[in-house]
Amino acid sequence: MPKISKKIEYFINPSRLIYLLELYKITRKDLVELLNLNKKNELRKSGLVDQKWINNVLDKKEKVSLLMLKRIDNIFNTGLSWLVSARALPPKNGSVFFRKKTFNSELDFNCRKIIDHFEKLKIETQLMTKYINYKPKRMLGVYSQDDNAVSVAKHISLNFFEKYRSLLEKNELKNPLCERDFLKNFMRTMEEFNIFVFERTETWNQKERLNIDGLFLNPNFILIKRNQKYFRREIFSLAHEFAHYLLNIEEIDNLKEEFSNSKLSKIEKWCNQFAFYFLLQDQVKNYENITNKNNSEEDINNIVAEIYANTHLSQRAIYTRLIIEEKISKAYYNKKVDELNKHIEQKEKDELLQKERNKALGKEQRGSAPKPIESKLFTELVKINYFEGNIAENKLREYLRIGAEKNINDVLYS
């Protein structure tokens, strides 16, 4: 007699699903819409659910099939057992989305997922530091938004770039030949102050994308998004998040031009001002000598060109700071921004035209996925934990992005 297969169904832990809805700031209606989409983001032809079904699931009036459980997990990536577990929920203060209600950025669902994943990486990193009894002591003071941002920037810049030059002299850093090289050195030097800095890269066809420039999470974790075309913008983003670290105030940032954004908080203005003066370095006096009364437009253009050539600040950042500090007129600022926008637009047109020419000539368009600048501090922490048996090989490969085809020894002893 053939066996009759019994359909396996589960009760979802309602508090856990509600926790996820609150974490990602989505409604029950939003969840229904997500569940009814297939992998191509098209409406499913069968197996559709409605809000009544969601309500019944959350009221424990209805079980869910294994297939539906997997569908929910595909949205949140928590693991099947997490959704049905009766164990206590993780503390809400473990997520920045519960510790802080508003951010300097509009965050969509996918962006929140990426940030939550980064915060989990932060927690795992903290565990690894405990496993090897490594206590990354804070080496820089905590400042207040009432402190003068310019004075703080000058003081921190002096100490920071003294360390930077020391690392260059010891050949622990290479002389930067381009903006990306400087960014890499910037990150490495921050690690000397026990700050973990991670860079995220994305491909054009990536489903889950960050719509932010960077973020800072207590106590010492920074994430910045690769800006492939404009590394000076990414450098400024890192300096801005460094300012949040100094203030010890968590934030998720989508940096906007301060002059055109009247809604910027006092904290964001402080961080922008710090970032600018921090990156000025030995060009501070040159910049401070600019005055609307004593300099002609030609003089200002020449000084801006000199600052641009000797720092890693963009022209837009320099002109924006000049208008904020009323060193130039609004009309002059608008004229310069318009010129910069036209230059960028023309450059993009020229690049597109060159691609079309290459295609017509049958030239192969080569391109590879951008690789993030790795955190040396994190890499060394992972290696030590692997050698001491605290993490398995699969976690080592995950953390250091080692493909299955690659021998781990090539990475461990490189």
mmCIF file of C-alpha atoms in Angstrom:
data_model
loop_
_atom_site.group_PDB
_atom_site.id
_atom_site.type_symbol
_atom_site.label_atom_id
_atom_site.label_comp_id
_atom_site.label_asym_id
_atom_site.label_seq_id
_atom_site.Cartn_x
_atom_site.Cartn_y
_atom_site.Cartn_z
ATOM 1 C CA MET A 1 0.000 0.000 0.000
ATOM 2 C CA PRO A 2 1.579 3.372 -1.061
ATOM 3 C CA LYS A 3 2.410 5.858 1.674
ATOM 4 C CA ILE A 4 0.300 8.994 1.830
ATOM 5 C CA SER A 5 2.627 12.013 2.024
ATOM 6 C CA LYS A 6 1.580 14.552 4.587
ATOM 7 C CA LYS A 7 1.961 18.220 3.734
ATOM 8 C CA ILE A 8 4.451 19.833 6.111
ATOM 9 C CA GLU A 9 3.287 23.158 7.539
ATOM 10 C CA TYR A 10 4.634 25.491 10.209
ATOM 11 C CA PHE A 11 3.466 28.210 12.536
ATOM 12 C CA ILE A 12 5.601 31.314 12.067
ATOM 13 C CA ASN A 13 6.634 33.081 15.256
ATOM 14 C CA PRO A 14 4.516 36.279 14.933
ATOM 15 C CA SER A 15 6.809 38.411 17.091
ATOM 16 C CA ARG A 16 9.748 37.597 14.809
ATOM 17 C CA LEU A 17 7.920 38.532 11.618
ATOM 18 C CA ILE A 18 6.621 41.751 13.222
ATOM 19 C CA TYR A 19 10.210 42.491 14.316
ATOM 20 C CA LEU A 20 11.324 42.249 10.666
ATOM 21 C CA LEU A 21 8.510 44.510 9.482
ATOM 22 C CA GLU A 22 9.544 47.139 12.036
ATOM 23 C CA LEU A 23 13.252 46.683 11.281
ATOM 24 C CA TYR A 24 12.824 47.272 7.555
ATOM 25 C CA LYS A 25 9.986 49.762 7.980
ATOM 26 C CA ILE A 26 7.528 47.908 5.760
ATOM 27 C CA THR A 27 3.804 47.334 6.262
ATOM 28 C CA ARG A 28 1.805 44.126 6.030
ATOM 29 C CA LYS A 29 0.556 45.382 2.675
ATOM 30 C CA ASP A 30 4.164 45.847 1.512
ATOM 31 C CA LEU A 31 4.955 42.279 2.578
ATOM 32 C CA VAL A 32 1.995 40.937 0.578
ATOM 33 C CA GLU A 33 3.281 42.751 -2.512
ATOM 34 C CA LEU A 34 6.798 41.355 -2.031
ATOM 35 C CA LEU A 35 5.511 37.803 -1.543
ATOM 36 C CA ASN A 36 3.481 38.032 -4.740
ATOM 37 C CA LEU A 37 6.516 38.915 -6.880
ATOM 38 C CA ASN A 38 8.758 36.308 -8.510
ATOM 39 C CA LYS A 39 12.539 36.507 -8.933
ATOM 40 C CA LYS A 40 12.107 38.746 -11.972
ATOM 41 C CA ASN A 41 10.020 41.180 -9.908
ATOM 42 C CA GLU A 42 6.941 40.197 -11.893
ATOM 43 C CA LEU A 43 3.555 39.235 -10.449
ATOM 44 C CA ARG A 44 3.345 35.500 -9.789
ATOM 45 C CA LYS A 45 0.921 33.500 -11.891
ATOM 46 C CA SER A 46 -0.078 31.328 -8.948
ATOM 47 C CA GLY A 47 0.283 31.069 -5.179
ATOM 48 C CA LEU A 48 -0.807 34.650 -4.544
ATOM 49 C CA VAL A 49 -1.515 35.765 -0.982
ATOM 50 C CA ASP A 50 -3.559 38.623 0.435
ATOM 51 C CA GLN A 51 -3.532 40.715 3.602
ATOM 52 C CA LYS A 52 -6.122 38.496 5.264
ATOM 53 C CA TRP A 53 -3.703 35.586 4.923
ATOM 54 C CA ILE A 54 -0.881 37.635 6.484
ATOM 55 C CA ASN A 55 -3.154 38.650 9.361
ATOM 56 C CA ASN A 56 -4.108 35.004 9.979
ATOM 57 C CA VAL A 57 -0.435 33.964 9.949
ATOM 58 C CA LEU A 58 0.450 36.690 12.453
ATOM 59 C CA ASP A 59 -2.530 35.739 14.631
ATOM 60 C CA LYS A 60 -1.424 32.074 14.480
ATOM 61 C CA LYS A 61 -4.740 31.104 12.898
ATOM 62 C CA GLU A 62 -3.001 29.667 9.885
ATOM 63 C CA LYS A 63 0.157 27.669 9.235
ATOM 64 C CA VAL A 64 2.458 28.197 6.266
ATOM 65 C CA SER A 65 3.840 25.592 3.887
ATOM 66 C CA LEU A 66 7.568 24.970 3.498
ATOM 67 C CA LEU A 67 7.368 26.621 0.076
ATOM 68 C CA MET A 68 5.808 29.763 1.562
ATOM 69 C CA LEU A 69 8.330 29.765 4.417
ATOM 70 C CA LYS A 70 11.122 29.752 1.831
ATOM 71 C CA ARG A 71 9.405 32.580 -0.024
ATOM 72 C CA ILE A 72 9.395 34.703 3.154
ATOM 73 C CA ASP A 73 13.029 33.814 3.820
ATOM 74 C CA ASN A 74 13.984 34.861 0.275
ATOM 75 C CA ILE A 75 12.799 38.356 1.205
ATOM 76 C CA PHE A 76 14.483 38.705 4.598
ATOM 77 C CA ASN A 77 17.354 36.153 4.386
ATOM 78 C CA THR A 78 17.094 35.198 8.049
ATOM 79 C CA GLY A 79 17.100 31.427 7.625
ATOM 80 C CA LEU A 80 14.022 29.186 7.917
ATOM 81 C CA SER A 81 14.607 28.183 11.533
ATOM 82 C CA TRP A 82 14.840 31.852 12.601
ATOM 83 C CA LEU A 83 11.265 32.490 11.414
ATOM 84 C CA VAL A 84 9.730 29.634 13.394
ATOM 85 C CA SER A 85 11.980 29.714 16.462
ATOM 86 C CA ALA A 86 10.344 30.313 19.852
ATOM 87 C CA ARG A 87 13.535 31.779 21.303
ATOM 88 C CA ALA A 88 13.670 35.374 22.504
ATOM 89 C CA LEU A 89 14.161 38.046 19.884
ATOM 90 C CA PRO A 90 17.491 39.854 19.514
ATOM 91 C CA PRO A 91 17.537 43.082 21.551
ATOM 92 C CA LYS A 92 16.234 46.034 19.570
ATOM 93 C CA ASN A 93 19.206 48.177 20.516
ATOM 94 C CA GLY A 94 21.282 45.762 18.431
ATOM 95 C CA SER A 95 20.104 47.525 15.272
ATOM 96 C CA VAL A 96 20.735 51.120 14.256
ATOM 97 C CA PHE A 97 17.185 51.169 12.854
ATOM 98 C CA PHE A 98 15.842 50.864 16.405
ATOM 99 C CA ARG A 99 18.503 52.999 18.078
ATOM 100 C CA LYS A 100 17.819 55.892 15.728
ATOM 101 C CA LYS A 101 14.520 56.856 14.091
ATOM 102 C CA THR A 102 15.578 59.301 11.370
ATOM 103 C CA PHE A 103 18.616 59.436 9.094
ATOM 104 C CA ASN A 104 20.300 61.804 6.686
ATOM 105 C CA SER A 105 19.056 59.632 3.828
ATOM 106 C CA GLU A 106 15.881 58.090 2.413
ATOM 107 C CA LEU A 107 16.365 54.348 2.835
ATOM 108 C CA ASP A 108 14.548 51.827 0.675
ATOM 109 C CA PHE A 109 13.986 48.174 1.611
ATOM 110 C CA ASN A 110 17.065 46.797 -0.173
ATOM 111 C CA CYS A 111 19.279 49.502 1.302
ATOM 112 C CA ARG A 112 18.056 48.639 4.808
ATOM 113 C CA LYS A 113 18.872 44.970 4.156
ATOM 114 C CA ILE A 114 22.450 45.822 3.158
ATOM 115 C CA ILE A 115 22.918 48.044 6.210
ATOM 116 C CA ASP A 116 21.475 45.366 8.501
ATOM 117 C CA HIS A 117 23.892 42.849 6.973
ATOM 118 C CA PHE A 118 26.778 45.255 7.653
ATOM 119 C CA GLU A 119 25.652 45.656 11.255
ATOM 120 C CA LYS A 120 25.651 41.867 11.646
ATOM 121 C CA LEU A 121 29.201 41.860 10.282
ATOM 122 C CA LYS A 122 30.046 44.486 12.915
ATOM 123 C CA ILE A 123 28.686 42.230 15.682
ATOM 124 C CA GLU A 124 30.600 39.219 14.322
ATOM 125 C CA THR A 125 33.761 41.340 14.158
ATOM 126 C CA GLN A 126 33.313 42.373 17.783
ATOM 127 C CA LEU A 127 32.982 38.702 18.740
ATOM 128 C CA MET A 128 36.211 37.888 16.903
ATOM 129 C CA THR A 129 38.039 40.636 18.812
ATOM 130 C CA LYS A 130 36.826 39.065 22.079
ATOM 131 C CA TYR A 131 37.919 35.564 20.992
ATOM 132 C CA ILE A 132 41.547 36.725 20.753
ATOM 133 C CA ASN A 133 41.334 39.224 23.640
ATOM 134 C CA TYR A 134 41.958 42.164 21.310
ATOM 135 C CA LYS A 135 40.514 45.401 22.658
ATOM 136 C CA PRO A 136 40.555 48.115 19.971
ATOM 137 C CA LYS A 137 40.972 51.090 22.290
ATOM 138 C CA ARG A 138 39.680 54.466 21.114
ATOM 139 C CA MET A 139 42.750 56.565 20.323
ATOM 140 C CA LEU A 140 41.028 59.837 19.418
ATOM 141 C CA GLY A 141 38.870 61.931 21.715
ATOM 142 C CA VAL A 142 35.100 62.389 21.567
ATOM 143 C CA TYR A 143 34.070 65.850 20.442
ATOM 144 C CA SER A 144 30.837 67.819 20.647
ATOM 145 C CA GLN A 145 28.920 69.624 17.917
ATOM 146 C CA ASP A 146 29.449 72.712 20.094
ATOM 147 C CA ASP A 147 33.205 72.418 19.519
ATOM 148 C CA ASN A 148 34.595 74.479 16.651
ATOM 149 C CA ALA A 149 34.696 72.117 13.653
ATOM 150 C CA VAL A 150 37.533 74.042 11.985
ATOM 151 C CA SER A 151 39.737 73.905 15.096
ATOM 152 C CA VAL A 152 39.017 70.193 15.579
ATOM 153 C CA ALA A 153 39.777 69.493 11.905
ATOM 154 C CA LYS A 154 43.120 71.318 12.051
ATOM 155 C CA HIS A 155 44.132 69.480 15.234
ATOM 156 C CA ILE A 156 43.075 66.018 14.024
ATOM 157 C CA SER A 157 44.551 66.602 10.555
ATOM 158 C CA LEU A 158 47.939 67.440 12.072
ATOM 159 C CA ASN A 159 48.085 64.186 14.082
ATOM 160 C CA PHE A 160 46.455 62.049 11.405
ATOM 161 C CA PHE A 161 48.732 63.029 8.539
ATOM 162 C CA GLU A 162 51.795 62.793 10.772
ATOM 163 C CA LYS A 163 50.862 59.116 11.174
ATOM 164 C CA TYR A 164 50.153 58.928 7.419
ATOM 165 C CA ARG A 165 53.648 60.229 6.557
ATOM 166 C CA SER A 166 55.213 57.882 9.116
ATOM 167 C CA LEU A 167 53.575 54.900 7.392
ATOM 168 C CA LEU A 168 54.877 56.136 4.023
ATOM 169 C CA GLU A 169 58.419 56.395 5.417
ATOM 170 C CA LYS A 170 58.181 52.827 6.752
ATOM 171 C CA ASN A 171 56.936 51.651 3.325
ATOM 172 C CA GLU A 172 53.742 50.409 4.957
ATOM 173 C CA LEU A 173 51.900 52.693 2.542
ATOM 174 C CA LYS A 174 52.751 53.403 -1.093
ATOM 175 C CA ASN A 175 53.044 56.911 -2.498
ATOM 176 C CA PRO A 176 49.620 57.623 -4.026
ATOM 177 C CA LEU A 177 49.632 57.969 -7.814
ATOM 178 C CA CYS A 178 45.893 58.541 -8.120
ATOM 179 C CA GLU A 179 42.825 59.354 -6.029
ATOM 180 C CA ARG A 180 42.056 55.678 -5.386
ATOM 181 C CA ASP A 181 45.573 55.189 -4.000
ATOM 182 C CA PHE A 182 45.036 58.075 -1.584
ATOM 183 C CA LEU A 183 41.649 56.663 -0.549
ATOM 184 C CA LYS A 184 43.302 53.318 0.184
ATOM 185 C CA ASN A 185 45.999 55.056 2.263
ATOM 186 C CA PHE A 186 43.328 57.121 4.026
ATOM 187 C CA MET A 187 41.535 53.922 5.046
ATOM 188 C CA ARG A 188 44.778 52.227 6.132
ATOM 189 C CA THR A 189 45.743 55.201 8.302
ATOM 190 C CA MET A 190 42.311 55.220 9.956
ATOM 191 C CA GLU A 191 42.926 51.591 10.900
ATOM 192 C CA GLU A 192 46.013 52.722 12.813
ATOM 193 C CA PHE A 193 43.533 54.496 15.094
ATOM 194 C CA ASN A 194 41.527 51.241 15.548
ATOM 195 C CA ILE A 195 38.713 52.243 13.188
ATOM 196 C CA PHE A 196 37.298 49.540 10.903
ATOM 197 C CA VAL A 197 36.627 50.937 7.423
ATOM 198 C CA PHE A 198 34.863 48.940 4.708
ATOM 199 C CA GLU A 199 34.176 49.844 1.095
ATOM 200 C CA ARG A 200 31.192 48.475 -0.841
ATOM 201 C CA THR A 201 31.294 48.107 -4.604
ATOM 202 C CA GLU A 202 28.318 47.433 -6.852
ATOM 203 C CA THR A 203 27.830 46.273 -10.428
ATOM 204 C CA TRP A 204 25.387 47.895 -12.856
ATOM 205 C CA ASN A 205 23.027 44.894 -12.761
ATOM 206 C CA GLN A 206 23.065 44.331 -8.995
ATOM 207 C CA LYS A 207 19.617 43.847 -7.478
ATOM 208 C CA GLU A 208 20.312 45.099 -3.957
ATOM 209 C CA ARG A 209 21.938 48.526 -4.079
ATOM 210 C CA LEU A 210 22.947 51.166 -1.562
ATOM 211 C CA ASN A 211 21.364 54.564 -2.125
ATOM 212 C CA ILE A 212 23.691 56.203 0.404
ATOM 213 C CA ASP A 213 27.276 57.517 0.395
ATOM 214 C CA GLY A 214 28.387 56.157 3.749
ATOM 215 C CA LEU A 215 27.535 55.360 7.350
ATOM 216 C CA PHE A 216 29.054 55.245 10.801
ATOM 217 C CA LEU A 217 28.052 52.717 13.470
ATOM 218 C CA ASN A 218 29.231 52.824 17.070
ATOM 219 C CA PRO A 219 31.803 52.270 18.298
ATOM 220 C CA ASN A 220 34.276 52.241 15.380
ATOM 221 C CA PHE A 221 32.747 50.967 12.122
ATOM 222 C CA ILE A 222 32.517 52.927 8.870
ATOM 223 C CA LEU A 223 31.132 51.837 5.508
ATOM 224 C CA ILE A 224 31.528 53.874 2.331
ATOM 225 C CA LYS A 225 30.137 53.214 -1.120
ATOM 226 C CA ARG A 226 32.499 53.117 -4.089
ATOM 227 C CA ASN A 227 32.119 56.113 -6.362
ATOM 228 C CA GLN A 228 33.902 54.784 -9.431
ATOM 229 C CA LYS A 229 33.734 58.026 -11.413
ATOM 230 C CA TYR A 230 34.379 60.533 -8.652
ATOM 231 C CA PHE A 231 36.859 59.266 -6.068
ATOM 232 C CA ARG A 232 37.179 62.744 -4.550
ATOM 233 C CA ARG A 233 33.528 62.521 -3.582
ATOM 234 C CA GLU A 234 34.176 59.143 -1.934
ATOM 235 C CA ILE A 235 37.183 60.597 -0.099
ATOM 236 C CA PHE A 236 34.980 63.430 1.186
ATOM 237 C CA SER A 237 32.343 60.875 2.263
ATOM 238 C CA LEU A 238 34.972 59.005 4.281
ATOM 239 C CA ALA A 239 36.147 62.234 5.942
ATOM 240 C CA HIS A 240 32.489 63.053 6.713
ATOM 241 C CA GLU A 241 31.927 59.660 8.381
ATOM 242 C CA PHE A 242 35.214 60.145 10.245
ATOM 243 C CA ALA A 243 33.623 63.306 11.680
ATOM 244 C CA HIS A 244 30.643 61.249 12.889
ATOM 245 C CA TYR A 245 33.125 58.913 14.586
ATOM 246 C CA LEU A 246 34.733 61.881 16.357
ATOM 247 C CA LEU A 247 31.297 63.083 17.498
ATOM 248 C CA ASN A 248 30.367 59.490 18.384
ATOM 249 C CA ILE A 249 27.009 60.019 16.658
ATOM 250 C CA GLU A 250 25.710 57.249 14.397
ATOM 251 C CA GLU A 251 24.419 58.249 10.990
ATOM 252 C CA ILE A 252 23.514 56.927 7.550
ATOM 253 C CA ASP A 253 24.410 59.586 4.998
ATOM 254 C CA ASN A 254 23.416 60.585 1.519
ATOM 255 C CA LEU A 255 25.587 63.663 1.192
ATOM 256 C CA LYS A 256 23.974 66.614 -0.498
ATOM 257 C CA GLU A 257 25.341 70.027 -1.355
ATOM 258 C CA GLU A 258 24.979 71.987 1.839
ATOM 259 C CA PHE A 259 24.309 75.328 0.132
ATOM 260 C CA SER A 260 21.240 74.009 -1.691
ATOM 261 C CA ASN A 261 19.908 72.020 1.270
ATOM 262 C CA SER A 262 18.403 74.189 4.000
ATOM 263 C CA LYS A 263 17.228 71.112 5.955
ATOM 264 C CA LEU A 264 20.698 69.952 6.953
ATOM 265 C CA SER A 265 21.046 69.512 10.701
ATOM 266 C CA LYS A 266 23.693 71.205 12.822
ATOM 267 C CA ILE A 267 25.492 67.867 13.090
ATOM 268 C CA GLU A 268 25.641 67.381 9.309
ATOM 269 C CA LYS A 269 26.920 70.917 8.817
ATOM 270 C CA TRP A 270 29.583 70.260 11.470
ATOM 271 C CA CYS A 271 30.671 67.056 9.721
ATOM 272 C CA ASN A 272 30.828 68.751 6.309
ATOM 273 C CA GLN A 273 32.907 71.605 7.702
ATOM 274 C CA PHE A 274 35.232 69.184 9.493
ATOM 275 C CA ALA A 275 35.673 67.048 6.352
ATOM 276 C CA PHE A 276 36.551 70.073 4.231
ATOM 277 C CA TYR A 277 39.144 71.560 6.592
ATOM 278 C CA PHE A 278 40.557 68.124 7.428
ATOM 279 C CA LEU A 279 41.263 67.490 3.726
ATOM 280 C CA LEU A 280 42.675 70.993 3.158
ATOM 281 C CA GLN A 281 45.853 70.059 5.049
ATOM 282 C CA ASP A 282 48.625 72.578 4.203
ATOM 283 C CA GLN A 283 46.293 74.567 1.921
ATOM 284 C CA VAL A 284 44.376 76.026 4.877
ATOM 285 C CA LYS A 285 46.119 79.402 4.740
ATOM 286 C CA ASN A 286 45.722 79.583 0.978
ATOM 287 C CA TYR A 287 41.996 78.997 1.353
ATOM 288 C CA GLU A 288 41.547 81.346 4.314
ATOM 289 C CA ASN A 289 43.210 84.187 2.376
ATOM 290 C CA ILE A 290 40.326 84.224 -0.117
ATOM 291 C CA THR A 291 38.009 87.163 0.437
ATOM 292 C CA ASN A 292 35.155 88.458 -1.666
ATOM 293 C CA LYS A 293 36.433 92.023 -1.328
ATOM 294 C CA ASN A 294 40.154 91.594 -1.990
ATOM 295 C CA ASN A 295 40.176 88.918 -4.723
ATOM 296 C CA SER A 296 39.001 89.115 -8.314
ATOM 297 C CA GLU A 297 37.214 86.154 -9.898
ATOM 298 C CA GLU A 298 40.433 85.330 -11.732
ATOM 299 C CA ASP A 299 42.370 85.340 -8.439
ATOM 300 C CA ILE A 300 39.800 83.042 -6.834
ATOM 301 C CA ASN A 301 39.854 80.678 -9.824
ATOM 302 C CA ASN A 302 43.652 80.446 -9.583
ATOM 303 C CA ILE A 303 43.577 79.780 -5.830
ATOM 304 C CA VAL A 304 40.853 77.140 -6.257
ATOM 305 C CA ALA A 305 42.932 75.496 -9.003
ATOM 306 C CA GLU A 306 45.953 75.448 -6.676
ATOM 307 C CA ILE A 307 43.937 73.956 -3.798
ATOM 308 C CA TYR A 308 42.439 71.367 -6.160
ATOM 309 C CA ALA A 309 45.910 70.383 -7.417
ATOM 310 C CA ASN A 310 47.381 70.022 -3.919
ATOM 311 C CA THR A 311 44.518 68.349 -2.029
ATOM 312 C CA HIS A 312 41.927 65.655 -2.652
ATOM 313 C CA LEU A 313 38.980 68.057 -2.542
ATOM 314 C CA SER A 314 36.765 68.439 -5.599
ATOM 315 C CA GLN A 315 36.243 71.839 -7.220
ATOM 316 C CA ARG A 316 32.558 71.583 -6.353
ATOM 317 C CA ALA A 317 33.386 71.046 -2.671
ATOM 318 C CA ILE A 318 35.718 74.061 -2.679
ATOM 319 C CA TYR A 319 33.233 76.406 -4.355
ATOM 320 C CA THR A 320 30.424 75.154 -2.093
ATOM 321 C CA ARG A 321 32.460 75.900 1.024
ATOM 322 C CA LEU A 322 33.314 79.349 -0.391
ATOM 323 C CA ILE A 323 29.638 80.274 -0.844
ATOM 324 C CA ILE A 324 28.711 78.904 2.602
ATOM 325 C CA GLU A 325 31.372 81.100 4.186
ATOM 326 C CA GLU A 326 30.268 84.039 1.996
ATOM 327 C CA LYS A 327 33.673 84.350 0.356
ATOM 328 C CA ILE A 328 32.041 84.479 -3.091
ATOM 329 C CA SER A 329 28.724 85.780 -4.411
ATOM 330 C CA LYS A 330 25.749 83.569 -5.177
ATOM 331 C CA ALA A 331 25.885 84.618 -8.845
ATOM 332 C CA TYR A 332 29.556 83.613 -9.105
ATOM 333 C CA TYR A 333 28.882 80.306 -7.343
ATOM 334 C CA ASN A 334 25.986 79.484 -9.697
ATOM 335 C CA LYS A 335 28.186 80.307 -12.696
ATOM 336 C CA LYS A 336 30.983 77.985 -11.519
ATOM 337 C CA VAL A 337 28.596 75.135 -10.678
ATOM 338 C CA ASP A 338 26.986 75.503 -14.104
ATOM 339 C CA GLU A 339 30.445 75.299 -15.722
ATOM 340 C CA LEU A 340 31.295 72.182 -13.711
ATOM 341 C CA ASN A 341 27.987 70.519 -14.629
ATOM 342 C CA LYS A 342 28.533 71.254 -18.333
ATOM 343 C CA HIS A 343 32.079 69.881 -18.133
ATOM 344 C CA ILE A 344 30.839 66.644 -16.524
ATOM 345 C CA GLU A 345 28.022 66.349 -19.072
ATOM 346 C CA GLN A 346 30.464 66.827 -21.971
ATOM 347 C CA LYS A 347 32.892 64.309 -20.499
ATOM 348 C CA GLU A 348 30.124 61.693 -20.218
ATOM 349 C CA LYS A 349 29.060 62.370 -23.821
ATOM 350 C CA ASP A 350 32.659 61.968 -25.017
ATOM 351 C CA GLU A 351 33.022 58.673 -23.132
ATOM 352 C CA LEU A 352 29.779 57.356 -24.631
ATOM 353 C CA LEU A 353 30.885 58.439 -28.113
ATOM 354 C CA GLN A 354 34.227 56.684 -27.668
ATOM 355 C CA LYS A 355 32.454 53.481 -26.628
ATOM 356 C CA GLU A 356 30.296 53.642 -29.759
ATOM 357 C CA ARG A 357 33.391 54.204 -31.928
ATOM 358 C CA ASN A 358 35.157 51.240 -30.349
ATOM 359 C CA LYS A 359 32.085 49.085 -30.925
ATOM 360 C CA ALA A 360 31.910 50.145 -34.585
ATOM 361 C CA LEU A 361 35.602 49.278 -35.004
ATOM 362 C CA GLY A 362 35.004 45.879 -33.428
ATOM 363 C CA LYS A 363 37.173 46.630 -30.410
ATOM 364 C CA GLU A 364 36.386 44.436 -27.434
ATOM 365 C CA GLN A 365 34.861 46.308 -24.502
ATOM 366 C CA ARG A 366 36.666 44.835 -21.534
ATOM 367 C CA GLY A 367 35.425 45.382 -18.047
ATOM 368 C CA SER A 368 35.569 43.561 -14.753
ATOM 369 C CA ALA A 369 33.571 43.884 -11.568
ATOM 370 C CA PRO A 370 35.200 46.496 -9.311
ATOM 371 C CA LYS A 371 36.938 45.063 -6.260
ATOM 372 C CA PRO A 372 36.515 46.863 -2.941
ATOM 373 C CA ILE A 373 39.478 48.210 -1.023
ATOM 374 C CA GLU A 374 39.930 45.630 1.708
ATOM 375 C CA SER A 375 40.154 46.419 5.390
ATOM 376 C CA LYS A 376 43.609 45.242 6.443
ATOM 377 C CA LEU A 377 42.576 45.404 10.109
ATOM 378 C CA PHE A 378 39.573 43.143 9.457
ATOM 379 C CA THR A 379 41.591 40.766 7.257
ATOM 380 C CA GLU A 380 44.247 40.247 9.933
ATOM 381 C CA LEU A 381 41.565 39.746 12.591
ATOM 382 C CA VAL A 382 39.892 37.043 10.481
ATOM 383 C CA LYS A 383 43.186 35.262 9.770
ATOM 384 C CA ILE A 384 44.177 35.145 13.458
ATOM 385 C CA ASN A 385 40.749 33.784 14.419
ATOM 386 C CA TYR A 386 41.034 31.102 11.741
ATOM 387 C CA PHE A 387 44.527 30.056 12.908
ATOM 388 C CA GLU A 388 43.281 29.845 16.502
ATOM 389 C CA GLY A 389 40.303 27.687 15.494
ATOM 390 C CA ASN A 390 37.621 30.249 16.317
ATOM 391 C CA ILE A 391 36.083 30.269 12.835
ATOM 392 C CA ALA A 392 35.687 27.529 10.231
ATOM 393 C CA GLU A 393 37.022 27.566 6.670
ATOM 394 C CA ASN A 394 33.619 28.441 5.200
ATOM 395 C CA LYS A 395 33.481 31.624 7.335
ATOM 396 C CA LEU A 396 37.061 32.463 6.387
ATOM 397 C CA ARG A 397 36.129 32.218 2.700
ATOM 398 C CA GLU A 398 32.983 34.278 3.260
ATOM 399 C CA TYR A 399 34.750 37.065 5.163
ATOM 400 C CA LEU A 400 37.734 37.313 2.797
ATOM 401 C CA ARG A 401 35.777 36.594 -0.406
ATOM 402 C CA ILE A 402 37.848 33.521 -1.284
ATOM 403 C CA GLY A 403 36.209 31.541 -4.083
ATOM 404 C CA ALA A 404 35.741 27.767 -3.792
ATOM 405 C CA GLU A 405 38.284 27.208 -6.582
ATOM 406 C CA LYS A 406 41.052 29.123 -4.779
ATOM 407 C CA ASN A 407 43.494 27.662 -2.264
ATOM 408 C CA ILE A 408 43.077 29.474 1.057
ATOM 409 C CA ASN A 409 46.844 29.339 1.653
ATOM 410 C CA ASP A 410 47.334 31.759 -1.243
ATOM 411 C CA VAL A 411 45.409 34.320 0.815
ATOM 412 C CA LEU A 412 46.502 33.342 4.319
ATOM 413 C CA TYR A 413 50.203 33.696 3.557
ATOM 414 C CA SER A 414 50.085 36.529 1.036
#
